[in-house]
Amino acid sequence: MIETNLKQIRVRIDAAASAAQRDPADVTLVAVAKTYGPDAVEAALAAGQRVFGENRVQEAQGKYPPFKARHPDLDLHLIGPLQTNKVKEAVALFDAIHTLDRPKLAAALANEIARTGKRPALFVQVNTGAEPQKAGIMPDSADAFIAACREVHGLTIAGLMCIPPVADPPAPHFAFLAEMAKRNGLAHLSMGMSGDYETAIALGATHIRVGSAIFGARG
Ligand SMILES: *Cc1c(COP(=O)(O)O)cnc(C)c1O
């Protein structure tokens, strides 16, 4: 099942990239395995998948160390909110963090990166819908925040990430994020999930975060 799903998604990624005159190799499929057990990760690994996403530090800590030991090329991405008291664990475990969204977190990450020499790829999460309850830097503060990450905290920023409001068509949010990335000289865009990754690819996504289309509906 998981193997078939992955194959179908890869075909659709190739088609969406080609339609947008993009190289499919420039689109990384992040398999979001949150809430699924080690068996699901195992099946995806057997099907050749190497990039995984999790939204909780603790859940990832319990799941990935044996897989990472066996597959040194396993690439683990944190796509959920990060508390500053979990920064140490997150930098130790994750190869990429998609949810940098506030100065305090930027400072904590800069400290931990300097202390350990580990350098996870960092994405700034932008709250493109300006939703009060949602994580992410507000759109009108994002340019200044990106500049502060670079100039005040000395961080290398890989790109931007967004989760559009569920009720909105996603395309305008993806286009907005792409424009912001361009303006800030950022090459990577983490956008698109199971329901809209083809739209995201058309608008420049380099990292799509796909869970249920690979692993099935979450309980
Ligand atoms: C769960 C999650 C996804 C994957 O969602 P699906 O609809 O299952 O593909 C993507 N991004 C984030 C931030 C998530 O929390």
Short mmCIF file of C-alpha atoms and ligand atoms in Angstrom, two decimals:
data_model
loop_
_atom_site.label_atom_id
_atom_site.label_comp_id
_atom_site.label_asym_id
_atom_site.label_seq_id
_atom_site.Cartn_x
_atom_site.Cartn_y
_atom_site.Cartn_z
CA MET A 1 0.00 0.00 0.00
CA ILE A 2 2.61 2.55 1.11
CA GLU A 3 4.90 1.49 -1.73
CA THR A 4 2.10 1.90 -4.31
CA ASN A 5 1.12 5.28 -2.89
CA LEU A 6 4.72 6.51 -3.02
CA LYS A 7 5.07 5.35 -6.63
CA GLN A 8 1.87 7.13 -7.65
CA ILE A 9 2.89 10.32 -5.88
CA ARG A 10 6.31 10.29 -7.54
CA VAL A 11 4.60 9.97 -10.94
CA ARG A 12 2.37 12.93 -10.09
CA ILE A 13 5.34 14.98 -8.86
CA ASP A 14 7.15 14.32 -12.14
CA ALA A 15 4.08 15.32 -14.16
CA ALA A 16 3.46 18.49 -12.12
CA ALA A 17 7.12 19.51 -12.35
CA SER A 18 7.26 18.86 -16.10
CA ALA A 19 4.06 20.82 -16.65
CA ALA A 20 5.70 23.75 -14.85
CA GLN A 21 8.92 23.30 -16.84
CA ARG A 22 10.75 22.39 -13.69
CA ASP A 23 13.17 19.57 -12.95
CA PRO A 24 11.38 16.96 -10.79
CA ALA A 25 14.70 16.46 -8.99
CA ASP A 26 14.21 19.95 -7.55
CA VAL A 27 11.14 18.77 -5.64
CA THR A 28 11.82 16.89 -2.41
CA LEU A 29 9.03 14.68 -1.14
CA VAL A 30 8.93 14.89 2.66
CA ALA A 31 6.97 11.85 3.86
CA VAL A 32 5.07 13.00 6.94
CA ALA A 33 4.88 9.97 9.21
CA LYS A 34 3.49 11.67 12.33
CA THR A 35 1.14 9.43 14.34
CA TYR A 36 2.19 6.38 12.27
CA GLY A 37 4.32 3.74 13.92
CA PRO A 38 7.76 2.44 12.98
CA ASP A 39 6.19 -0.11 10.61
CA ALA A 40 5.01 2.66 8.33
CA VAL A 41 8.46 4.26 8.28
CA GLU A 42 9.98 0.84 7.64
CA ALA A 43 7.69 0.27 4.65
CA ALA A 44 8.50 3.68 3.18
CA LEU A 45 12.23 3.08 3.65
CA ALA A 46 11.88 -0.28 1.87
CA ALA A 47 10.23 1.59 -1.01
CA GLY A 48 13.24 3.88 -1.28
CA GLN A 49 11.88 6.90 0.60
CA ARG A 50 14.59 8.67 2.61
CA VAL A 51 13.13 12.06 3.59
CA PHE A 52 10.68 12.05 6.51
CA GLY A 53 8.76 14.71 8.37
CA GLU A 54 7.52 14.72 11.96
CA ASN A 55 5.68 17.40 13.88
CA ARG A 56 6.74 16.51 17.42
CA VAL A 57 10.27 16.27 18.75
CA GLN A 58 9.41 13.63 21.31
CA GLU A 59 7.59 11.35 18.87
CA ALA A 60 10.54 11.56 16.47
CA GLN A 61 13.02 10.78 19.25
CA GLY A 62 11.17 7.56 19.96
CA LYS A 63 10.99 6.50 16.33
CA TYR A 64 14.04 7.41 14.27
CA PRO A 65 17.32 6.64 16.06
CA PRO A 66 17.33 2.96 14.95
CA PHE A 67 16.37 3.94 11.39
CA LYS A 68 19.05 6.64 11.28
CA ALA A 69 21.64 4.13 12.47
CA ARG A 70 20.69 1.78 9.63
CA HIS A 71 20.23 4.45 6.96
CA PRO A 72 22.79 7.25 7.39
CA ASP A 73 21.18 9.00 4.41
CA LEU A 74 17.82 9.29 6.18
CA ASP A 75 16.89 12.98 6.18
CA LEU A 76 14.59 13.99 9.04
CA HIS A 77 12.57 17.22 8.96
CA LEU A 78 10.73 18.90 11.83
CA ILE A 79 7.53 20.42 10.45
CA GLY A 80 5.69 21.15 13.72
CA PRO A 81 6.07 23.96 16.28
CA LEU A 82 9.33 24.04 18.23
CA GLN A 83 9.50 25.16 21.87
CA THR A 84 12.78 26.76 22.91
CA ASN A 85 13.22 24.15 25.66
CA LYS A 86 13.31 21.44 22.96
CA VAL A 87 15.89 23.15 20.74
CA LYS A 88 18.76 21.03 22.00
CA GLU A 89 16.97 17.77 21.18
CA ALA A 90 15.70 19.13 17.87
CA VAL A 91 19.15 20.19 16.63
CA ALA A 92 20.58 16.84 17.69
CA LEU A 93 17.96 14.83 15.79
CA PHE A 94 16.67 16.82 12.81
CA ASP A 95 18.41 17.62 9.52
CA ALA A 96 15.93 20.39 8.74
CA ILE A 97 13.59 22.58 10.80
CA HIS A 98 10.66 24.16 8.90
CA THR A 99 9.14 26.13 11.75
CA LEU A 100 11.46 28.99 12.70
CA ASP A 101 8.99 31.78 13.44
CA ARG A 102 10.14 34.05 16.28
CA PRO A 103 13.22 35.89 17.54
CA LYS A 104 13.54 33.87 20.75
CA LEU A 105 13.65 30.64 18.75
CA ALA A 106 16.17 32.13 16.32
CA ALA A 107 18.44 33.04 19.25
CA ALA A 108 18.11 29.59 20.81
CA LEU A 109 18.85 27.85 17.50
CA ALA A 110 21.86 30.10 16.87
CA ASN A 111 23.25 29.21 20.31
CA GLU A 112 22.78 25.50 19.84
CA ILE A 113 24.22 25.54 16.31
CA ALA A 114 27.29 27.43 17.56
CA ARG A 115 27.67 25.04 20.51
CA THR A 116 27.35 21.81 18.53
CA GLY A 117 28.48 22.70 15.01
CA LYS A 118 25.36 20.91 13.75
CA ARG A 119 23.63 22.96 11.07
CA PRO A 120 20.09 21.86 10.26
CA ALA A 121 18.55 23.51 7.20
CA LEU A 122 16.27 26.27 8.50
CA PHE A 123 12.97 27.40 6.99
CA VAL A 124 11.12 30.44 8.26
CA GLN A 125 7.43 29.64 8.72
CA VAL A 126 5.17 32.44 7.51
CA ASN A 127 1.56 32.71 8.70
CA THR A 128 0.39 33.71 5.21
CA GLY A 129 -3.26 33.84 6.24
CA ALA A 130 -2.45 35.97 9.34
CA GLU A 131 -4.52 33.54 11.41
CA PRO A 132 -4.42 34.52 15.12
CA GLN A 133 -4.12 30.96 16.47
CA LYS A 134 -1.59 29.72 13.96
CA ALA A 135 2.19 29.47 14.23
CA GLY A 136 4.41 31.38 11.84
CA ILE A 137 5.68 34.94 11.61
CA MET A 138 3.05 37.41 10.46
CA PRO A 139 3.46 38.36 6.79
CA ASP A 140 4.11 42.05 7.47
CA SER A 141 6.94 41.17 9.89
CA ALA A 142 8.51 38.44 7.80
CA ASP A 143 11.07 40.41 5.77
CA ALA A 144 12.44 42.05 8.92
CA PHE A 145 12.48 38.72 10.74
CA ILE A 146 14.41 37.01 7.93
CA ALA A 147 16.91 39.88 7.97
CA ALA A 148 17.28 39.59 11.76
CA CYS A 149 17.81 35.83 11.53
CA ARG A 150 20.68 36.51 9.17
CA GLU A 151 22.21 39.66 10.54
CA VAL A 152 21.49 39.51 14.28
CA HIS A 153 21.63 35.75 14.81
CA GLY A 154 24.03 34.79 12.02
CA LEU A 155 21.75 32.02 10.79
CA THR A 156 21.73 30.65 7.27
CA ILE A 157 18.12 30.52 6.10
CA ALA A 158 17.31 27.89 3.46
CA GLY A 159 13.80 29.00 2.60
CA LEU A 160 10.22 29.67 3.65
CA MET A 161 7.36 27.44 4.76
CA CYS A 162 3.61 27.99 4.98
CA ILE A 163 0.41 26.16 5.90
CA PRO A 164 -2.46 28.00 4.18
CA PRO A 165 -5.77 28.42 6.06
CA VAL A 166 -7.90 25.28 5.52
CA ALA A 167 -10.82 27.28 4.15
CA ASP A 168 -8.80 29.19 1.53
CA PRO A 169 -7.76 28.12 -1.96
CA PRO A 170 -4.04 27.49 -1.42
CA ALA A 171 -2.65 28.93 -4.67
CA PRO A 172 -2.59 32.62 -3.63
CA HIS A 173 -0.77 31.64 -0.42
CA PHE A 174 1.82 29.64 -2.36
CA ALA A 175 2.32 32.48 -4.83
CA PHE A 176 2.68 34.97 -1.98
CA LEU A 177 5.30 32.79 -0.27
CA ALA A 178 7.20 32.33 -3.54
CA GLU A 179 7.29 36.09 -4.07
CA MET A 180 8.56 36.65 -0.53
CA ALA A 181 11.28 34.03 -1.01
CA LYS A 182 12.39 35.63 -4.25
CA ARG A 183 12.54 39.09 -2.71
CA ASN A 184 14.69 37.73 0.12
CA GLY A 185 17.00 35.66 -2.05
CA LEU A 186 15.79 32.34 -0.67
CA ALA A 187 15.93 29.25 -2.87
CA HIS A 188 13.65 26.83 -1.04
CA LEU A 189 9.90 26.69 -0.53
CA SER A 190 8.24 24.20 1.83
CA MET A 191 4.61 24.20 0.74
CA GLY A 192 1.95 21.75 -0.40
CA MET A 193 0.41 18.76 1.39
CA SER A 194 -1.60 15.69 0.31
CA GLY A 195 -4.45 17.73 -1.17
CA ASP A 196 -2.53 20.45 -2.95
CA TYR A 197 1.06 19.45 -3.66
CA GLU A 198 0.63 19.67 -7.43
CA THR A 199 -0.56 23.28 -7.13
CA ALA A 200 2.42 23.96 -4.85
CA ILE A 201 4.85 22.46 -7.38
CA ALA A 202 3.34 24.64 -10.12
CA LEU A 203 4.10 27.66 -7.92
CA GLY A 204 7.67 26.67 -7.09
CA ALA A 205 7.59 24.29 -4.11
CA THR A 206 10.95 22.60 -3.50
CA HIS A 207 9.71 20.63 -0.45
CA ILE A 208 6.23 19.14 -0.35
CA ARG A 209 5.02 17.68 2.95
CA VAL A 210 2.78 14.71 2.25
CA GLY A 211 1.30 12.47 4.94
CA SER A 212 -2.10 10.89 4.43
CA ALA A 213 -1.68 10.35 0.67
CA ILE A 214 1.27 8.07 1.53
CA PHE A 215 0.32 6.49 4.83
CA GLY A 216 -3.49 6.66 4.83
CA ALA A 217 -5.91 8.75 6.87
CA ARG A 218 -4.73 9.51 10.40
CA GLY A 219 -6.93 8.07 13.17
C1 LIG B 1 0.46 16.72 9.01
C2 LIG B 1 1.16 17.78 8.26
C3 LIG B 1 1.35 17.67 6.87
C4 LIG B 1 0.84 16.51 6.05
O1 LIG B 1 -0.53 16.61 5.88
P1 LIG B 1 -1.34 15.60 4.93
O2 LIG B 1 -2.58 16.34 4.61
O3 LIG B 1 -1.55 14.36 5.71
O4 LIG B 1 -0.50 15.37 3.74
C5 LIG B 1 2.05 18.68 6.22
N1 LIG B 1 2.54 19.74 6.90
C6 LIG B 1 2.38 19.89 8.23
C7 LIG B 1 2.94 21.09 8.90
C8 LIG B 1 1.68 18.92 8.95
O5 LIG B 1 1.52 19.07 10.27
#
